[in-house]
XYZ file of C-alpha atoms in Angstrom:
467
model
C 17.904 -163.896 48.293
C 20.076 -166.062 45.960
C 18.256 -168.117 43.279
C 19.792 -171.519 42.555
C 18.640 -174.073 39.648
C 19.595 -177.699 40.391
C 19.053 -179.833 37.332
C 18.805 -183.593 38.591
C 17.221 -184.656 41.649
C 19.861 -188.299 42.979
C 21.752 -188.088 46.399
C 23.584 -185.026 44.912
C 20.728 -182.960 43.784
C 18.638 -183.335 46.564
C 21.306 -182.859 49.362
C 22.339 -179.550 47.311
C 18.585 -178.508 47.193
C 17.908 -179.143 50.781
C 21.081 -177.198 51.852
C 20.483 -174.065 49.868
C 17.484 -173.608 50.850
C 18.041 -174.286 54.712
C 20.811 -171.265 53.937
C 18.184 -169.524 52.722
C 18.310 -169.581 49.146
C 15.812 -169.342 46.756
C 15.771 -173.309 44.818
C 14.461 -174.992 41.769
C 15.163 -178.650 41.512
C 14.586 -180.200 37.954
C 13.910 -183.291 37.692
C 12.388 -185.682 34.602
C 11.833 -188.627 36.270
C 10.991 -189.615 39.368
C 12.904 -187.591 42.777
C 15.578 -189.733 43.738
C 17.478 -190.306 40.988
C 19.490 -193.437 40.218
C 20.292 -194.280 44.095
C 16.704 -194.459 45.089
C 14.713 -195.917 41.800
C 17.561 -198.517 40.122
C 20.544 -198.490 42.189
C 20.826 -198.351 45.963
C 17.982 -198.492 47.550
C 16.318 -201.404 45.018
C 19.237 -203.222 45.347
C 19.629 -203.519 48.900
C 15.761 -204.391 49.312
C 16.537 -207.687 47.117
C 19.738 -208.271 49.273
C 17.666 -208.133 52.271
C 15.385 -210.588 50.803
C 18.373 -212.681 49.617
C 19.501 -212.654 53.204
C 16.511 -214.027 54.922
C 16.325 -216.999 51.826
C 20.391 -217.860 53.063
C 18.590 -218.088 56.723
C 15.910 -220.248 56.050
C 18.537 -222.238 54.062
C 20.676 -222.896 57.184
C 17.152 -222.996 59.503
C 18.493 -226.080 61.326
C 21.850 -225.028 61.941
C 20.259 -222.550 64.638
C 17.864 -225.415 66.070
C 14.878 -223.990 64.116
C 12.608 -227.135 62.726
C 10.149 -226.632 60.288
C 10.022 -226.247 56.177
C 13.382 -224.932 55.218
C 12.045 -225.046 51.103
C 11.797 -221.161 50.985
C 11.808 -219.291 47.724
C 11.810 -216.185 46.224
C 8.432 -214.591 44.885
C 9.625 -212.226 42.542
C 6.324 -210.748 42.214
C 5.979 -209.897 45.369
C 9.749 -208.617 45.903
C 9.001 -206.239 42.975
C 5.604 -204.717 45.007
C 8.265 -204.436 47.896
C 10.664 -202.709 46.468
C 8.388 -200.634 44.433
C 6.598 -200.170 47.776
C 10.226 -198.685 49.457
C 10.876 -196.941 46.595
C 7.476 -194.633 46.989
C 8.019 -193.939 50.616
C 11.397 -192.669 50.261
C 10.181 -190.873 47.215
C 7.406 -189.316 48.627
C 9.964 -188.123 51.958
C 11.801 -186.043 49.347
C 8.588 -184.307 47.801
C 7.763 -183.453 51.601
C 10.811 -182.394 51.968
C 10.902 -180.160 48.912
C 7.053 -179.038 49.937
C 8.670 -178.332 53.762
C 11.800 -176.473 52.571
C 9.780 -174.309 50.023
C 12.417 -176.199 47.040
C 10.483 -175.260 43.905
C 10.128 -178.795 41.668
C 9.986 -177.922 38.093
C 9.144 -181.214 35.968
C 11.471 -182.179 32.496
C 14.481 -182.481 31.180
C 16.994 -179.479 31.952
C 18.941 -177.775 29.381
C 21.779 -175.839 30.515
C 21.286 -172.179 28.595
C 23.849 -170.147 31.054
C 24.597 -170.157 34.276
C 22.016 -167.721 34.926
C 19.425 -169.527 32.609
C 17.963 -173.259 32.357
C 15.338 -174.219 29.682
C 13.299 -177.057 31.005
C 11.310 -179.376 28.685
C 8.299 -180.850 29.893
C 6.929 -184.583 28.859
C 4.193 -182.793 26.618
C 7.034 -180.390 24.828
C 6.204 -177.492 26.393
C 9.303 -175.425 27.345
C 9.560 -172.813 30.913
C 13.012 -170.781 31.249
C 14.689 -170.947 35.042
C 16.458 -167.678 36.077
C 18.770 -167.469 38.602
C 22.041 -166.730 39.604
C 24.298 -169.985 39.389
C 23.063 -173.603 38.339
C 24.671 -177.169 39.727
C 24.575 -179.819 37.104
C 23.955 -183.401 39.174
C 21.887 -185.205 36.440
C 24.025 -188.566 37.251
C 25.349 -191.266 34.879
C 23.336 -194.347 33.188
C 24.795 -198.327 32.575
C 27.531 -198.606 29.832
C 26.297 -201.051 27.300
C 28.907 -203.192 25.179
C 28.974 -203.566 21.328
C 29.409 -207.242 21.646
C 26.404 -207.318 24.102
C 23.424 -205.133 22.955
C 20.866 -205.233 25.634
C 17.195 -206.411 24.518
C 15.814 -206.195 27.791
C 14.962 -209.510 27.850
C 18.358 -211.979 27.340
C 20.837 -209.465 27.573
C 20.356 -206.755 30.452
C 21.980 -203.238 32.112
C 21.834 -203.573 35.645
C 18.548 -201.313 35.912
C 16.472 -203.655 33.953
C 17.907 -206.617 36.518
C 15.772 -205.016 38.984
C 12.713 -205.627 37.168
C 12.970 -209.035 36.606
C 9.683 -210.959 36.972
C 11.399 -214.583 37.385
C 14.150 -215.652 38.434
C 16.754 -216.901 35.422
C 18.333 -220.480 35.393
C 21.030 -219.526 34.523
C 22.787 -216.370 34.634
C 26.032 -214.213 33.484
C 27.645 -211.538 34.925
C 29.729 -209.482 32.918
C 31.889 -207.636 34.855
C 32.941 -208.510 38.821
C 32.867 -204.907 40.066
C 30.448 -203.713 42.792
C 27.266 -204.240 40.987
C 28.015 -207.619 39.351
C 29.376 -208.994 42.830
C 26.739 -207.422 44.727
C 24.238 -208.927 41.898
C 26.020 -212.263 41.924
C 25.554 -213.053 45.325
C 21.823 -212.176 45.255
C 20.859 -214.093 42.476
C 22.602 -217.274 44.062
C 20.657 -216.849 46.972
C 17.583 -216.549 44.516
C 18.735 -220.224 43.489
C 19.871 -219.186 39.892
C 23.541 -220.728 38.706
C 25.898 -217.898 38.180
C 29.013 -217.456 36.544
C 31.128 -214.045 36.885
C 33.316 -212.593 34.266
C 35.943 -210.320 35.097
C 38.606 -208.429 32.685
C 40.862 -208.145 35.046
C 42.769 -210.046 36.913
C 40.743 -209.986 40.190
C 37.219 -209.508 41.731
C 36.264 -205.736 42.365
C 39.658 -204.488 41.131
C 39.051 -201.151 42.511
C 42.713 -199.549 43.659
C 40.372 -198.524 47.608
C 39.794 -202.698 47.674
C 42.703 -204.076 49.602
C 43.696 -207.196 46.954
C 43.406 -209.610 50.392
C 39.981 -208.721 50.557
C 39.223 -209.546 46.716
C 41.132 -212.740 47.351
C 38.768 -213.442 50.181
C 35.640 -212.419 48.599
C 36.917 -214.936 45.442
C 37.123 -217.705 48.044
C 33.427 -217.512 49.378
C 31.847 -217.050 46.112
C 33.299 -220.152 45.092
C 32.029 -221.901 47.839
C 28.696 -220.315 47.760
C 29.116 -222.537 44.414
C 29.017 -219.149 41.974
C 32.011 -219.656 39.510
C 34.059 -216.907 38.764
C 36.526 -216.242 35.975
C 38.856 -213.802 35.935
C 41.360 -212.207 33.117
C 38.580 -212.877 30.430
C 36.242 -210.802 28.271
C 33.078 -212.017 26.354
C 33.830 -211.392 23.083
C 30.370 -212.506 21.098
C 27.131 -213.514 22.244
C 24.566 -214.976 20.182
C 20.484 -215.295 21.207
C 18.833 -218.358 20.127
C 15.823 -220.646 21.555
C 15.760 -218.715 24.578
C 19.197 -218.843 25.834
C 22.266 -216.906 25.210
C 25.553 -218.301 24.406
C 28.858 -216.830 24.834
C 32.186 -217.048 23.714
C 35.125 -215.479 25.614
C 38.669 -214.395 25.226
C 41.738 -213.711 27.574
C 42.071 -210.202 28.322
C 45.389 -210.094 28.041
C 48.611 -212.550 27.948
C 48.382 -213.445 31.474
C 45.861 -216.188 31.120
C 47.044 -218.974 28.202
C 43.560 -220.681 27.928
C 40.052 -219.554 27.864
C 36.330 -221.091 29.027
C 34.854 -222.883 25.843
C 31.416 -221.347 24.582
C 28.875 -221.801 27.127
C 25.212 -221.242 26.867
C 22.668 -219.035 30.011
C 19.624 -217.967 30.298
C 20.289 -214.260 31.021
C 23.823 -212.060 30.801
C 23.683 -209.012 32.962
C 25.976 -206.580 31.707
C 27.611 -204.352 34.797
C 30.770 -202.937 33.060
C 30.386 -199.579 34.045
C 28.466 -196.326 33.745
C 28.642 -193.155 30.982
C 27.876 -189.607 31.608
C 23.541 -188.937 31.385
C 24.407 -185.889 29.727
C 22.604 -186.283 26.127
C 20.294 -183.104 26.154
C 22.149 -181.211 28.985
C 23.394 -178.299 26.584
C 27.086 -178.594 27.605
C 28.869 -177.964 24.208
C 26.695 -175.024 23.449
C 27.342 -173.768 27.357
C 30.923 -173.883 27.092
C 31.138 -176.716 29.431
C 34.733 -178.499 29.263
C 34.419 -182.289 29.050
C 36.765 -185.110 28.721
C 36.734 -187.368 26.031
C 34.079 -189.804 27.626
C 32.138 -187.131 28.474
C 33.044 -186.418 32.367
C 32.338 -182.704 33.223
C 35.558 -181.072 34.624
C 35.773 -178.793 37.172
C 38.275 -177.251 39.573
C 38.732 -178.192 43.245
C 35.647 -176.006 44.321
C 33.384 -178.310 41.450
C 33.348 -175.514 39.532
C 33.087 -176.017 35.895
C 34.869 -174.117 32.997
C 31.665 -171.678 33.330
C 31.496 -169.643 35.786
C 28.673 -169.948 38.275
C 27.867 -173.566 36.831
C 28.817 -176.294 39.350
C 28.570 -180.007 38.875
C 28.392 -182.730 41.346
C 28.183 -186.259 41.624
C 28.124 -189.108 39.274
C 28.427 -186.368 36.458
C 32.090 -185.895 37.600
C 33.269 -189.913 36.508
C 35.474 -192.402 37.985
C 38.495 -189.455 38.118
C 36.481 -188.540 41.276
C 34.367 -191.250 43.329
C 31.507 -192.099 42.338
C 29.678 -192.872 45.522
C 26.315 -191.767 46.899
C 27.429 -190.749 50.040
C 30.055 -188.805 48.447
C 27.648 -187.056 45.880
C 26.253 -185.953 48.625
C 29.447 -184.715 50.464
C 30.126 -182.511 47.343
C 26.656 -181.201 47.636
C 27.551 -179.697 50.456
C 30.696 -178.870 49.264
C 29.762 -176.594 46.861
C 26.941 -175.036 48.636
C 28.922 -173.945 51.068
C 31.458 -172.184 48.679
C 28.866 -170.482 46.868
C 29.825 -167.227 45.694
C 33.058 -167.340 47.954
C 35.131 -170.599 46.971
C 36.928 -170.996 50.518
C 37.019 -174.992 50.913
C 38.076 -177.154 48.147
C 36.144 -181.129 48.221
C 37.934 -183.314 49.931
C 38.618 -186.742 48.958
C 40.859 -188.157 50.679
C 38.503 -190.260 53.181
C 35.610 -191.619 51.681
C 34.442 -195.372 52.725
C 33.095 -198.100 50.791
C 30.509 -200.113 51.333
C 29.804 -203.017 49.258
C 26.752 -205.610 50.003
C 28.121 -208.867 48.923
C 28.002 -212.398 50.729
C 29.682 -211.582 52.666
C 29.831 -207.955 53.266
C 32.738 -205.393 52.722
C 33.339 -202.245 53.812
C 36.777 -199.846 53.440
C 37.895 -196.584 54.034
C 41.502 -195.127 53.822
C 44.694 -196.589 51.830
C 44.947 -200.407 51.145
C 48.185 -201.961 51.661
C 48.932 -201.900 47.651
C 48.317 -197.647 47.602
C 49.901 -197.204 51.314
C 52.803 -198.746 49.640
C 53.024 -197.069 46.349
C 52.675 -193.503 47.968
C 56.189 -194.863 49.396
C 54.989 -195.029 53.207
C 56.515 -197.517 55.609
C 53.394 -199.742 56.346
C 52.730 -202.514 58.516
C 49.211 -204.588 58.510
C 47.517 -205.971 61.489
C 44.763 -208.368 60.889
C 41.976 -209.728 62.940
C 40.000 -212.981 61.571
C 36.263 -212.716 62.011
C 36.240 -216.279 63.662
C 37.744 -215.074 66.451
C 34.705 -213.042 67.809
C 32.327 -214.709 69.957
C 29.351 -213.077 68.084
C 29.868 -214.066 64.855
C 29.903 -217.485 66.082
C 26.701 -217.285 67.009
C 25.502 -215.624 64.328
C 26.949 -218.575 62.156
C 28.768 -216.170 59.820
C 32.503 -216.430 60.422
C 34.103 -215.971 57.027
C 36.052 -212.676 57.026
C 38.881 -210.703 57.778
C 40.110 -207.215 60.136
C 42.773 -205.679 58.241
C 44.150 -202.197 59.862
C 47.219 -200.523 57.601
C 49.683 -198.354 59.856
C 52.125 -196.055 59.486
C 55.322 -198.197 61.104
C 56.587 -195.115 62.166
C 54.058 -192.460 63.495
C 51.473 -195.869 64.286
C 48.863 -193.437 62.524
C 45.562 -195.240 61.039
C 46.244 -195.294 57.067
C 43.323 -197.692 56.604
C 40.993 -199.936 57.678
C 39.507 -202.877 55.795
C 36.773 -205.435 56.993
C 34.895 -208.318 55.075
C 32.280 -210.238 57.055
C 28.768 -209.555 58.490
C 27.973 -206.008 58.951
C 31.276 -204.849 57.950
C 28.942 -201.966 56.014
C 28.067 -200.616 59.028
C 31.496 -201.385 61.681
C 33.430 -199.604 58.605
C 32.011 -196.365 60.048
C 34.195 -196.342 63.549
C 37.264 -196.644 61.335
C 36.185 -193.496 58.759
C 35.813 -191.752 61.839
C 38.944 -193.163 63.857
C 41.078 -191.676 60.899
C 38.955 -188.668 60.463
C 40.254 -187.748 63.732
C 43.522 -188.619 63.854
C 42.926 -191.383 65.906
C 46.096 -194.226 66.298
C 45.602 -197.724 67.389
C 46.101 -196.948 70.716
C 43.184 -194.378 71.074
C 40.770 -196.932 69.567
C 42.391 -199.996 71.616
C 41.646 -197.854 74.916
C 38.132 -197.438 73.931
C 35.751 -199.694 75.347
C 33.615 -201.804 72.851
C 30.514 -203.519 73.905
C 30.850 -207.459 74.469
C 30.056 -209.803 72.678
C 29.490 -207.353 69.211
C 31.220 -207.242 65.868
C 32.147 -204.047 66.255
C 34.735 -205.158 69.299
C 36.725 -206.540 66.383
C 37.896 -203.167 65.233
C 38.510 -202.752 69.109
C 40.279 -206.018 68.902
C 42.407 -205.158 65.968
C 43.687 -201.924 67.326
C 45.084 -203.308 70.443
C 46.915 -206.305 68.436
C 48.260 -203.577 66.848
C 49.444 -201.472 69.891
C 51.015 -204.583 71.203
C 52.606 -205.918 67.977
C-alpha cells in the first residue's frame, strides 16, 4: 500500500484525499485550520449563503409585482446571517471529517512543511512537531487575498474579501476595489443589503477575464447601473486616508484611455478584491527544491508535477497561469491521482465553466467570441435574449442574454455564454454539449422541458441550425 501526504485540506485536498484512498492508498491530510479550506470557510460556500439571503431581500422588494400584499420593509439581520452561514459552514465541515473518519484518511493537525517528497514536518498550534513518511506528497495549501500598499487592511475600514464575510452591520456606504468575480459578486449583495456601492475597476471593463465574452461584461455593466450600484472603470485608487469613521479615496486613470478621473470621495468601508497570492509562507519550497515563479506560483509539468519528483501540486497553489476554480482544483485532484506513479494523462484545460453569482447570474464555458477569434477560427454567434422565454417572464427576471459561438464551417459548439437567472446551473448542458462533441443540431433535436430556462439553450441551438 502506497502512502500519500496531502498538505491542505480546500476542494483540491480533499478530492485528492478521498480518491487515494478509495484506490486504496494509505492518506494523511494536513490541515491547520479548519477542513475545507478557502471554498468552504471564506469563499464559496459563505458567499453564496449571503447571496441567497440577498436574493430573497430583492423578492420581498418586488413582493407586489407577483400579487403578494403584505410588509414589503424586509432587511437584513446580519447577526443572524452570520449564525447561518456559520451554521452551513459546520455541516459541510463536519461531512468532510466523516468522510475522512469513513475513508480511513488519517487528519494530522498544523501547518505542513514540505521536507522531501518522502517526508513532511507538521507543526502543531502548541509547537510540537510529528514527521509524515510516505512515498509522494501533493501540495494544495491554496492562495490568500492580495492586499494593496495604497490600501492596508485594518479589518475594520479597509477589508480583504474574507473579513467581508464577517461583517456584523451592514456599511452605508461601500467601495469595491476591483470588478472581478468577487467584487461583482460582492457588489450585488451588498446592494441588495441596502448599502450604496461604487465599483472600481483597472481595466477597462467589468470581470475582464479573457473566458467572459466582453457582451456579457457589457450586459452585466448595464444592470448594475440600474440596480443603482455605480461603476467606474479604467481607474485605480491611488490613496486612501481613514478619518472620523469613514474612508476617503482618491483615484487615478489607469492608463491614457480615460482623460478625467472621479474627484475624492468619502465611504464607509473599501473592500479590497484585487486578487489572490500564493499561501505558501512556511511550506518549505526553497529549501525542497521547489521551482516557483516570481510571484510565487508553484510550477509543474502537464502531469502537476513539480520540479521534485514525487511532489505534486494542485489547485489555487498553481496561479492564474492555470484556472483557479474550485471545481477545477478538484478536476486536477483527480488528475494527478490517477497518474500516480505512472504519468499517462496530462490535466486538461481546455473546458472548464464559469460560474459567477452576480445580479444577475453568469455562467460560461468554452471560447468567447474575442478568443474564438484570436485563435484565427471562422466564428459566427447566435444569440437568444432571455425575454423571450415564457418562464422568465413569470419569474419577473428577464434581463439577459444566450450567446452560442460556432465554428462557421464544421457548425461545432466553440462556446456557450448565458447571463440571467440560473444561468449557473443551465451553463452545465453546454460544458457537456461540447464535452461531447455535440453541434447545434444535436442539442436543437433534443427535447427541453416547457416552459424552463433551460429550453433557451434548446432555443439557441436551433436558431442556430436554421441561421
Amino acid at each position: 500500500m502506497k502512502k500519500l501526504t496531502i498538505i491542505g485540506s480546500g476542494p483540491a485536498g480533499y478530492t485528492a484525499a478521498f480518491a487515494a484512498a478509495r484506490a486504496g492508498q494509505a492518506v494523511t491530510l494536513v490541515e491547520s485550520e479548519a477542513l475545507g479550506g478557502t471554498c468552504l470557510n471564506s469563499g464559496c460556500i459563505p458567499t453564496k449563503t449571503f447571496k441567497s439571503s440577498a436574493d430573497i431581500l430583492d423578492k420581498f422588494r418586488h413582493m407586489s409585482e407577483f400579487a403578494v400584499t403584505g410588509s414589503s420593509q424586509a432587511a437584513i439581520d446580519m447577526a443572524r446571517l452570520l449564525e447561518r452561514k456559520n451554521r452551513v459552514i459546520r455541516l459541510l465541515a463536519q461531512g468532510l471529517e466523516k468522510s475522512c473518519a469513513h475513508l480511513n484518511v488519517a487528519v494530522a493537525r498544523g501547518r505542513g512543511r514540505l521536507v522531501s517528497a518522502q517526508q513532511v514536518q507538521v507543526t502543531a498550534k502548541d509547537g510540537s512537531t510529528q514527521r509524515i513518511d510516505g512515498d509522494a506528497v501533493i501540495l494544495a495549501v491554496g492562495s490568500r487575498p492580495l492586499e494593496l500598499p495604497a490600501l492596508p487592511t485594518d479589518k475594520r475600514h479597509i477589508l480583504t474579501s474574507d473579513g467581508v464575510l464577517n461583517l456584523d452591520r451592514v456599511p452605508a456606504s461601500i467601495c469595491i476595489v476591483g470588478g472581478g468575480v468577487i467584487g461583482c459578486e460582492m457588489a450585488c449583495i451588498f446592494r441588495a443589503f441596502g448599502a450604496e456601492v461604487t465599483v472600481v475597476e483597472g481595466q477597462n471593463r467589468l470581470l475582464p477575464l479573457p473566458a467572459v465574452d466582453e457582451e456579457i461584461s457589457k450586459l452585466l455593466h448595464r444592470e448594475l447601473k440600474k440596480a443603482g450600484i455605480k461603476v467606474e472603470t479604467g481607474v485605480t485608487v491611488s490613496r486612501a486616508e481613514v478619518g472620523d469613521g469613514m474612508v476617503r479615496l482618491h483615484t487615478e486613470a489607469a492608463s491614457g484611455e480615460r482623460p478625467s478621473v472621479p474627484p475624492p470621495f468619502e465611504v464607509e468601508s473599501v473592500f479590497v478584491t484585487v486578487g489572490r497570492v500564493p499561501d505558501t509562507e512556511g511550506l518549505g519550497l526553497e529549501t525542497a527544491g521547489v521551482v516557483c515563479d516570481a510571484r510565487g506560483w508553484v510550477q509543474t509539468d502537464v502531469f502537476l508535477e513539480t520540479s521534485v519528483p514525487g511532489v505534486y501540486a494542485i489547485g489555487d497553489i498553481l496561479g492564474p497561469g492555470k484556472i483557479m476554480l474550485a471545481h477545477m482544483a478538484a478536476a486536477e485532484a483527480e488528475c494527478v491521482v490517477e497518474n500516480l506513479g505512472q504519468q499517462s494523462k496530462p490535466c486538461d484545460y481546455s473546458l472548464v465553466p464559469s460560474a459567477i453569482f452576480t445580479t444577475p447570474e453568469i455562467g460560461c464555458v468554452g471560447l468567447s467570441e474575442a478568443q474564438a477569434l484570436a485563435k484565427g477560427r471562422n466564428v459566427r454567434c447566435v444569440r437568444l435574449h432571455m425575454r423571450e422565454l415564457g418562464k422568465a417572464h413569470a419569474m419577473g427576471e428577464i434581463a439577459g442574454l444566450f450567446k452560442l459561438v460556432i465554428d462557421a464551417e464544421s457548425q461545432a459548439i466553440l462556446g456557450a455564454h448565458i447571463c440571467g437567472p440560473h444561468a449557473t446551473d443551465l451553463i452545465a448542458e453546454a460544458a457537456l454539449a461540447i464535452h461531447m462533441g455535440a453541434s447545434a443540431e444535436d442539442v436543437a433535436r433534443t427535447i427541453h422541458a416547457h416552459p424552463t430556462l433551460a429550453e433557451g439553450f434548446g432555443d439557441l441551438c436551433r436558431i442556430a441550425r436554421l441561421a
